[in-house]
Short mmCIF file of C-alpha atoms and ligand atoms in Angstrom, two decimals:
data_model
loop_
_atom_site.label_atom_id
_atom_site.label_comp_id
_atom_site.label_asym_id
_atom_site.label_seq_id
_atom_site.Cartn_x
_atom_site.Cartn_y
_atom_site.Cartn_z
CA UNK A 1 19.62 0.30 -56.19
CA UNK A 2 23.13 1.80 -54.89
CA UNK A 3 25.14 0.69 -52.48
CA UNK A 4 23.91 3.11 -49.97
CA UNK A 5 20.01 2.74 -50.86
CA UNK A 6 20.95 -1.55 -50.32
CA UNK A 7 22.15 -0.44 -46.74
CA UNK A 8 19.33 1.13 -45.46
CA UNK A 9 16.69 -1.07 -46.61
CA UNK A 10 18.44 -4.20 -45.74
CA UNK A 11 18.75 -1.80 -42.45
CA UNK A 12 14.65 -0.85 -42.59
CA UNK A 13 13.99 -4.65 -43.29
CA UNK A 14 15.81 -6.00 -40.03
CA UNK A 15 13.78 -3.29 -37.98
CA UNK A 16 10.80 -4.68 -39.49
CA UNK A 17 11.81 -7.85 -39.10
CA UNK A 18 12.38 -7.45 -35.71
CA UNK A 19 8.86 -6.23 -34.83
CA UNK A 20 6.14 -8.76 -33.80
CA UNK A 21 3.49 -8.56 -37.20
CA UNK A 22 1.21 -6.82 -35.60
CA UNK A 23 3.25 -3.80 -34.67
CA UNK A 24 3.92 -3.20 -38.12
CA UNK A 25 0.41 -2.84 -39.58
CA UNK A 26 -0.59 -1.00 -35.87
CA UNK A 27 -2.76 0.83 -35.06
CA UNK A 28 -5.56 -0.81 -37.65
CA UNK A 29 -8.77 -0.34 -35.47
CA UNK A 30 -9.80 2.39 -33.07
CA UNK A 31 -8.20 2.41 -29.83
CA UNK A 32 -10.22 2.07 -26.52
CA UNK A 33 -8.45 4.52 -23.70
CA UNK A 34 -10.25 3.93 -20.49
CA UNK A 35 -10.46 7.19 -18.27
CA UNK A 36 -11.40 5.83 -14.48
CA UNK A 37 -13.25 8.53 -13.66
CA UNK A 38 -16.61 10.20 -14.59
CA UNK A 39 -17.12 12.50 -18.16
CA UNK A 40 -16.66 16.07 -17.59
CA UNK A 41 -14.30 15.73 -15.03
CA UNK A 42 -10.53 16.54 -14.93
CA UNK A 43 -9.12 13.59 -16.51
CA UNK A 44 -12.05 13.25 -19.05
CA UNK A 45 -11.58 17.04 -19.95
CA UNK A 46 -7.04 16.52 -20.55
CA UNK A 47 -7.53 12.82 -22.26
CA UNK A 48 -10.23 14.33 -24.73
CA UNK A 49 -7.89 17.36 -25.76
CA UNK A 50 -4.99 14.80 -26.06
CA UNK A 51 -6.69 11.48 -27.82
CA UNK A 52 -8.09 13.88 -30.41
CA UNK A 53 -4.73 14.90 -31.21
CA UNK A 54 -3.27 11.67 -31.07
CA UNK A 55 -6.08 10.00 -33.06
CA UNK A 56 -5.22 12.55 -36.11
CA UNK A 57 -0.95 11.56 -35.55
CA UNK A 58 -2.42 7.97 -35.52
CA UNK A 59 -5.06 7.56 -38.87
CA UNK A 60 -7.39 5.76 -35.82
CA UNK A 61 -9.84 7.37 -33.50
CA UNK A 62 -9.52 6.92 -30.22
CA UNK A 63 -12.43 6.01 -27.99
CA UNK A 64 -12.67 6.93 -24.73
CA UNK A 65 -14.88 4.82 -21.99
CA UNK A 66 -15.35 5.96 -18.91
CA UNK A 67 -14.60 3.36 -16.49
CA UNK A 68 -15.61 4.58 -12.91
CA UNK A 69 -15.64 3.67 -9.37
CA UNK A 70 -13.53 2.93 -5.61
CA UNK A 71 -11.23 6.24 -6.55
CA UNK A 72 -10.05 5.09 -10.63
CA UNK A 73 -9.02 1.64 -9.49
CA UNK A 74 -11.94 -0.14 -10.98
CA UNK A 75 -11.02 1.41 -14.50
CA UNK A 76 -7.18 0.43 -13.78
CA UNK A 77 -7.96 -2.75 -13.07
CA UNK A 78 -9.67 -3.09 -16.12
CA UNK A 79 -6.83 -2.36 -17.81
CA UNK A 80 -4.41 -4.71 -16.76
CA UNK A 81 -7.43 -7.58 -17.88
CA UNK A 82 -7.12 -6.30 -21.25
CA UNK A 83 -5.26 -7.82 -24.10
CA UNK A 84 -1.99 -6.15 -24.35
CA UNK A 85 -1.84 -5.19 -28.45
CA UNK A 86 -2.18 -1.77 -28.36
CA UNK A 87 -5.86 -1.40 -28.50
CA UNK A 88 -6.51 -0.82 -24.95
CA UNK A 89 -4.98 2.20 -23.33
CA UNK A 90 -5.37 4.16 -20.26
CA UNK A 91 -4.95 7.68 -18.34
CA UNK A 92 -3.90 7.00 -14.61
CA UNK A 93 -3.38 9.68 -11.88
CA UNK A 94 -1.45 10.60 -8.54
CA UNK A 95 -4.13 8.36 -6.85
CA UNK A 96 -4.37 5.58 -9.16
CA UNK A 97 -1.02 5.24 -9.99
CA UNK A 98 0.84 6.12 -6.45
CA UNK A 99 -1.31 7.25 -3.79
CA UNK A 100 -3.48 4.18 -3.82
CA UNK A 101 -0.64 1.74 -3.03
CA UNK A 102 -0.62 3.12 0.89
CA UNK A 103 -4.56 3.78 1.01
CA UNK A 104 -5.65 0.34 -0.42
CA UNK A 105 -4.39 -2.66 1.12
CA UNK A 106 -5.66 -5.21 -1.02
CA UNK A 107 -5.37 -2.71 -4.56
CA UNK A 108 -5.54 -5.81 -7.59
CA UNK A 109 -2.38 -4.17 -9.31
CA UNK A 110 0.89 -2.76 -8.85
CA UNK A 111 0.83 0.39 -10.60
CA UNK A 112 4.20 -0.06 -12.17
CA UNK A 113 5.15 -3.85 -12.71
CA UNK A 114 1.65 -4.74 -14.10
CA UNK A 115 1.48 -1.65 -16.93
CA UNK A 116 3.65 -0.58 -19.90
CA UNK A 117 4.18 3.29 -19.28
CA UNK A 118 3.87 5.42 -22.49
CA UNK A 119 4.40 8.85 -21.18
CA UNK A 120 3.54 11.31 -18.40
CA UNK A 121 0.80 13.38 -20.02
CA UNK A 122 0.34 16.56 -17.86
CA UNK A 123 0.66 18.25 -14.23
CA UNK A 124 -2.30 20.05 -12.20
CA UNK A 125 -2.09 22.27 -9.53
CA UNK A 126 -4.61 21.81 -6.92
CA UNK A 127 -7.36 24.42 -5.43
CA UNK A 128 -9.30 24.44 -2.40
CA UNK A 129 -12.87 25.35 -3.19
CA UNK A 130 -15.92 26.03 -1.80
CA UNK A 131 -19.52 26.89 -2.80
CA UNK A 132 -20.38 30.70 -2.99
CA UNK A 133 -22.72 30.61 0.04
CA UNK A 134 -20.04 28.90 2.54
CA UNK A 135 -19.34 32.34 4.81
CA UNK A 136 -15.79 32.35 4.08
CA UNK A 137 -13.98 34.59 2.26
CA UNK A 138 -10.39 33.48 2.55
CA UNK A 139 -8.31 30.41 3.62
CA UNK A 140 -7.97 31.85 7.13
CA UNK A 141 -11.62 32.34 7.58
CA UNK A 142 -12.64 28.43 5.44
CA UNK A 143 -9.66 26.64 7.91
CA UNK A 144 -11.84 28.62 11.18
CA UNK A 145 -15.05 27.62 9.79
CA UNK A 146 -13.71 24.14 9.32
CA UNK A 147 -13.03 23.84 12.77
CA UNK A 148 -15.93 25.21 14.01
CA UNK A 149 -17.98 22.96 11.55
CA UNK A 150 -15.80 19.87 11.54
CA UNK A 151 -19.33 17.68 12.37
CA UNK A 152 -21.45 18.62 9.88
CA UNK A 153 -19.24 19.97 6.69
CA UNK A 154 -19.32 18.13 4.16
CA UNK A 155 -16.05 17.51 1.34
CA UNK A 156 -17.22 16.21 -1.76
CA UNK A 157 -14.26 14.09 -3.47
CA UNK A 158 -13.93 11.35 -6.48
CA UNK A 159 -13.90 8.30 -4.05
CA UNK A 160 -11.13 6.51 -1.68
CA UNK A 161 -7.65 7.41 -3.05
CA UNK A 162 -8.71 9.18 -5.95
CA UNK A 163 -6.67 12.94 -5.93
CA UNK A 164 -9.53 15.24 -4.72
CA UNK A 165 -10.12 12.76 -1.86
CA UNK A 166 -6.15 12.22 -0.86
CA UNK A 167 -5.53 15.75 -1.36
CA UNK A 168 -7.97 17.07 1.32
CA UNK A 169 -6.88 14.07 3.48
CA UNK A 170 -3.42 15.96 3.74
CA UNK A 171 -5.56 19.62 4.08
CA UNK A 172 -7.56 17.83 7.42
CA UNK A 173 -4.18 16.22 8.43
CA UNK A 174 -2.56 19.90 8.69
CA UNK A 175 -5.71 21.43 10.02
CA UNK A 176 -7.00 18.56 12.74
CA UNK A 177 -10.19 17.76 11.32
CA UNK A 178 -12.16 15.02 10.21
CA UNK A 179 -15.36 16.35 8.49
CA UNK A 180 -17.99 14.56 6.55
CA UNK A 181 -17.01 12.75 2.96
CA UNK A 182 -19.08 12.43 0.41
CA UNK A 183 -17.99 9.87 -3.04
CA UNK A 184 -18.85 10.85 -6.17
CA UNK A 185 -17.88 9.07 -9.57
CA UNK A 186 -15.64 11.96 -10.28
CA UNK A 187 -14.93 15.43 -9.91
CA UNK A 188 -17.16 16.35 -12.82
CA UNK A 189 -20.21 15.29 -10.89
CA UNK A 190 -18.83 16.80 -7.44
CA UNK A 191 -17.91 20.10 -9.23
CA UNK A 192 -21.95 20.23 -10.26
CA UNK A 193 -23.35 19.69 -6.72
CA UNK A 194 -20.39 22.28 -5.76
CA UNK A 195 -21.89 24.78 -8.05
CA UNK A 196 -25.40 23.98 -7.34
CA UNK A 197 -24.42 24.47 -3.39
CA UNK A 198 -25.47 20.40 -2.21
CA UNK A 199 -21.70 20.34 -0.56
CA UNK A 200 -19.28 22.26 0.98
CA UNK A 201 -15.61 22.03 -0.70
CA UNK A 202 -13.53 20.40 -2.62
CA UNK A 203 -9.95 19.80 -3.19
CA UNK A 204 -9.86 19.49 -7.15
CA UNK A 205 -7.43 20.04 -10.16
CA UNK A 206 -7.22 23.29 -11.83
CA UNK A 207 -8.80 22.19 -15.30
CA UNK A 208 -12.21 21.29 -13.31
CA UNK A 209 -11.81 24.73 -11.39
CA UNK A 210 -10.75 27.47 -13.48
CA UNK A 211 -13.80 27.51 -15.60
CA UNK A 212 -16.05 27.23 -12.43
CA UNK A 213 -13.49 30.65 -10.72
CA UNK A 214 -13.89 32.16 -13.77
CA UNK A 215 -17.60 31.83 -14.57
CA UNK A 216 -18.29 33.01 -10.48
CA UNK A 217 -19.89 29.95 -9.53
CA UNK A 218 -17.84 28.53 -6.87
CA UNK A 219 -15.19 30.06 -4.89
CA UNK A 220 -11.15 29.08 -5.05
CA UNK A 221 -9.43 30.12 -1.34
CA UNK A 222 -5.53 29.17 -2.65
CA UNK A 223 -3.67 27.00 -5.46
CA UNK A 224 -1.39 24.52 -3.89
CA UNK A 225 1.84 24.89 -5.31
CA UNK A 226 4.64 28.14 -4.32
CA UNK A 227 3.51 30.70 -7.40
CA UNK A 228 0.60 31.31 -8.70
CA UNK A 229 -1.38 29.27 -11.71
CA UNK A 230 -1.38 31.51 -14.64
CA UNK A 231 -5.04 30.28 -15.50
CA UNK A 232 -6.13 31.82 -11.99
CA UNK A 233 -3.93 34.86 -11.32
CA UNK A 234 -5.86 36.25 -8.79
CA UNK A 235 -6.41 33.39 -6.75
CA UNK A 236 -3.88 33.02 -3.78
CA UNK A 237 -0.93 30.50 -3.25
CA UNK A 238 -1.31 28.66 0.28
CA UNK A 239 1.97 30.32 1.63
CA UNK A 240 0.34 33.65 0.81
CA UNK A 241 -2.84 32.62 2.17
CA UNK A 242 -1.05 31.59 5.23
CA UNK A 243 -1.12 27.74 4.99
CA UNK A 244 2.14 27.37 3.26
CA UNK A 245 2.42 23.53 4.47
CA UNK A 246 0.08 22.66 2.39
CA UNK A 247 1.89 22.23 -1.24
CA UNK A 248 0.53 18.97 -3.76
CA UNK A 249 0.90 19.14 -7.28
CA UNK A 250 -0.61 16.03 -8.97
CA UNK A 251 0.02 14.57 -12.66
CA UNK A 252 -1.77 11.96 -15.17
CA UNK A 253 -0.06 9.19 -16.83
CA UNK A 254 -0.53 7.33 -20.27
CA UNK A 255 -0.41 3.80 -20.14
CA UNK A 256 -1.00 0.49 -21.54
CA UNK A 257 -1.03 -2.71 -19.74
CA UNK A 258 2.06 -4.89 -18.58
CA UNK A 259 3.44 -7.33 -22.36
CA UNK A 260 2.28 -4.57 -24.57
CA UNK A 261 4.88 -4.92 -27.05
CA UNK A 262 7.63 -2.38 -27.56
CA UNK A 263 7.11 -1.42 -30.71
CA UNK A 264 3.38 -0.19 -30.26
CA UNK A 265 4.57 1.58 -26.55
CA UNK A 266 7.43 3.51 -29.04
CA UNK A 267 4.44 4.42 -31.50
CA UNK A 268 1.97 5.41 -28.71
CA UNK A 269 4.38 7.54 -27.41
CA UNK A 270 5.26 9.14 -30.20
CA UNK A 271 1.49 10.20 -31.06
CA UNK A 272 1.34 11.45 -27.76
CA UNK A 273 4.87 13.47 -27.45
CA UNK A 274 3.26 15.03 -31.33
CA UNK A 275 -0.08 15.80 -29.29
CA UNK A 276 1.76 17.65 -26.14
CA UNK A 277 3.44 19.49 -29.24
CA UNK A 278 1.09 20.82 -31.08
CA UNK A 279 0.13 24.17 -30.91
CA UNK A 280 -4.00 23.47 -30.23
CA UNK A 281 -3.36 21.27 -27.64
CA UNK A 282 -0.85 23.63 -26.02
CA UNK A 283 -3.61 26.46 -25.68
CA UNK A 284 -6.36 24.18 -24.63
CA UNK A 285 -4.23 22.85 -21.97
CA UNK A 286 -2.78 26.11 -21.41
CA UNK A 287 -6.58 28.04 -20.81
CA UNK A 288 -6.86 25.17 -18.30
CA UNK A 289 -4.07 25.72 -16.18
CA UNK A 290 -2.31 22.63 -16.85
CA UNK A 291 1.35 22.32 -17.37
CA UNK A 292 3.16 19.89 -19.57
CA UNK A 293 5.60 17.44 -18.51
CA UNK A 294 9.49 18.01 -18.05
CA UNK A 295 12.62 16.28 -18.89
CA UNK A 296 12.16 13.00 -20.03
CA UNK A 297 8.93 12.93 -18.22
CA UNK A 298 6.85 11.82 -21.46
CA UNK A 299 9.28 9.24 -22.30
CA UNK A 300 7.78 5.46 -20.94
CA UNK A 301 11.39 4.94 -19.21
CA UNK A 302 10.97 8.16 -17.84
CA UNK A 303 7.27 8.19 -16.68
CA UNK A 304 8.19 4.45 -15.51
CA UNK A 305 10.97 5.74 -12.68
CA UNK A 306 8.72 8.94 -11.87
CA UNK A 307 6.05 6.21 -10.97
CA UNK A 308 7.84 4.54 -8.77
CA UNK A 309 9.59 8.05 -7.18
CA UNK A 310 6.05 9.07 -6.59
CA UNK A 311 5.18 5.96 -4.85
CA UNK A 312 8.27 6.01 -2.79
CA UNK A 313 6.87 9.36 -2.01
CA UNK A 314 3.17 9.10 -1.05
CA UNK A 315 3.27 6.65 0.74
CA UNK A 316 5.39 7.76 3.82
CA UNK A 317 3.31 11.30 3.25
CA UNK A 318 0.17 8.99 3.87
CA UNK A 319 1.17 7.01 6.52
CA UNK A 320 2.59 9.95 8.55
CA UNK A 321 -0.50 11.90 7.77
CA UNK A 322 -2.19 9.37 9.52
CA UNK A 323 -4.29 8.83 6.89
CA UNK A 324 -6.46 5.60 5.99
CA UNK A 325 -9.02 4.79 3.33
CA UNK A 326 -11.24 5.04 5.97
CA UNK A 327 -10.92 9.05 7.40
C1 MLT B 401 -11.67 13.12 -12.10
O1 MLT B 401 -11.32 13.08 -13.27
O2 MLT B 401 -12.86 13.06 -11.77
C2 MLT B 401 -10.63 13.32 -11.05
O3 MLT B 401 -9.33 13.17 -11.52
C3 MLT B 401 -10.95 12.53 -9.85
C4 MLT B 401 -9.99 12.75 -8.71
O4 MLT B 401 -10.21 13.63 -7.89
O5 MLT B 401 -9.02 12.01 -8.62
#
């Protein structure tokens, strides 16, 4: 061995070294990622694409378990009750991971100090939809029909806090209504009684809509965000449709739970930066309407100070919304 060659693996060694012994020989079982929500729903649909990619990156499959119920916080809580080695993994949302901080008073976990963040994973725009036999054909004519049905409409959403539910909190907030809610386990589930006409609307993320625009089974009034979603072309932005105050974009989140050790977070992250890379996963997402993160976004230090910007920032929108857990 050289001089040169004795460097670098002394160099290799002291990394090594450095790592607890089970980051070296990780991952050496499947992974569990728990997805809060229902199967077939938004989440479900992005962490499949993504954990089959990172499985491959990994050697390990990745299992996902749908952990649902009161808006993705039952599933997050699970999390942070599960060993922190690497094994047990998560995608959080806009409403797990900031929104439900103002809507939940007693929420079991601070979405920051109790998780190890591995990476920001995606962003969604979000639609208002309705089912084809609502007699609206625009956002003009659904907002005057919502009015003029405010008692008996009905807005089908993933639970307290969870994005479809928040969302439309902020759409009745700018409009002055308070229609009728109806929980689901997810938007999967909502999106089928959508479709099979048992609701009314629905505030929901582009990957559960543009499918459902596309096939003709529901109907999309505007995309929430200032240009058009290249999934959707034809459908409206707000400001076009003449809401323009009405603007959310919302994101999910990798993470692990709080003592997961640095070494694994570092690998995680790399077999998920290698999955938002590859060219697959790029046109699944893509087809879906889904952009990928920005900046630093994917990095855990990053996605660590975007949580707590988007907490800083939901929960004054919340408040002054006038909005409770309870509209
Ligand atoms: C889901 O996956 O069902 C959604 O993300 C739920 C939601 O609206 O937050």
């Amino acid at each position: 061995m050289n001089r040169r060659h004795l460097v670098a693996a002394t160099a290799a060694a002291l990394v090594a070294g450095a790592m607890p012994a089970a980051a070296q020989t990780y991952p050496a079982r499947p992974i569990t990622m728990i997805i809060p929500f229902a199967a077939g729903g938004p989440t479900d649909v992005v962490a499949r694409i993504v954990a089959e990619a990172m499985s491959k990156n990994l050697g390990q499959a990745i299992v996902i378990e749908n952990v649902a119920g009161a808006g993705g916080t039952t599933g997050s809580t699970r999390l942070t009750q599960a060993a922190p080695d690497g094994y047990s993994i998560m995608i959080g949302h806009t409403g797990t991971h900031a929104a439900s901080v103002a809507l939940y008073p007693n929420l079991r976990y601070n979405p920051v100090s109790d998780f190890a963040p591995i990476g920001l994973v995606n962003t969604n725009a979000i639609l208002i939809t309705a089912k084809k036999a609502l007699p609206a054909n625009n956002l003009t004519e659904f907002v005057a029909w919502l009015k003029a049905n405010e008692r008996t409409a009905n807005n089908a959403h993933a639970g307290i806090g969870s994005v479809s539910h928040t969302t439309c909190l902020l759409l009745h907030a700018i409009i002055g209504v308070k229609p009728q809610s109806v929980p689901y386990r997810g938007t999967g589930p909502a999106m089928n009684d959508l479709v099979a006409g048992q609701v009314d609307y629905l505030c929901d993320q582009v990957v559960n809509v543009a499918p459902q625009v596309r096939a003709g089974t529901i109907k999309a009034f505007a995309v929430a965000q200032p240009q058009r979603n290249a999934a959707l072309p034809d459908v409206p932005t707000t400001a076009e449709a003449g809401l323009p105050a009405y603007q959310v974009v919302v994101w999910n989140a990798m993470l692990a739970p709080k003592g997961t050790p640095d070494a694994i977070v570092t690998r995680l992250n790399q077999a998920l930066v290698a999955a938002l890379n590859d060219d697959g996963v790029k046109a699944r997402l893509a087809e879906l309407g889904a952009d990928l993160p920005t900046g630093n976004l994917a990095t855990p230090a990053g996605l660590r100070a975007f949580l707590e910007a988007e907490i800083a920032k939901w929960t004054p929108v919340i408040k002054e919304a006038g909005v409770t857990a309870s509209n």
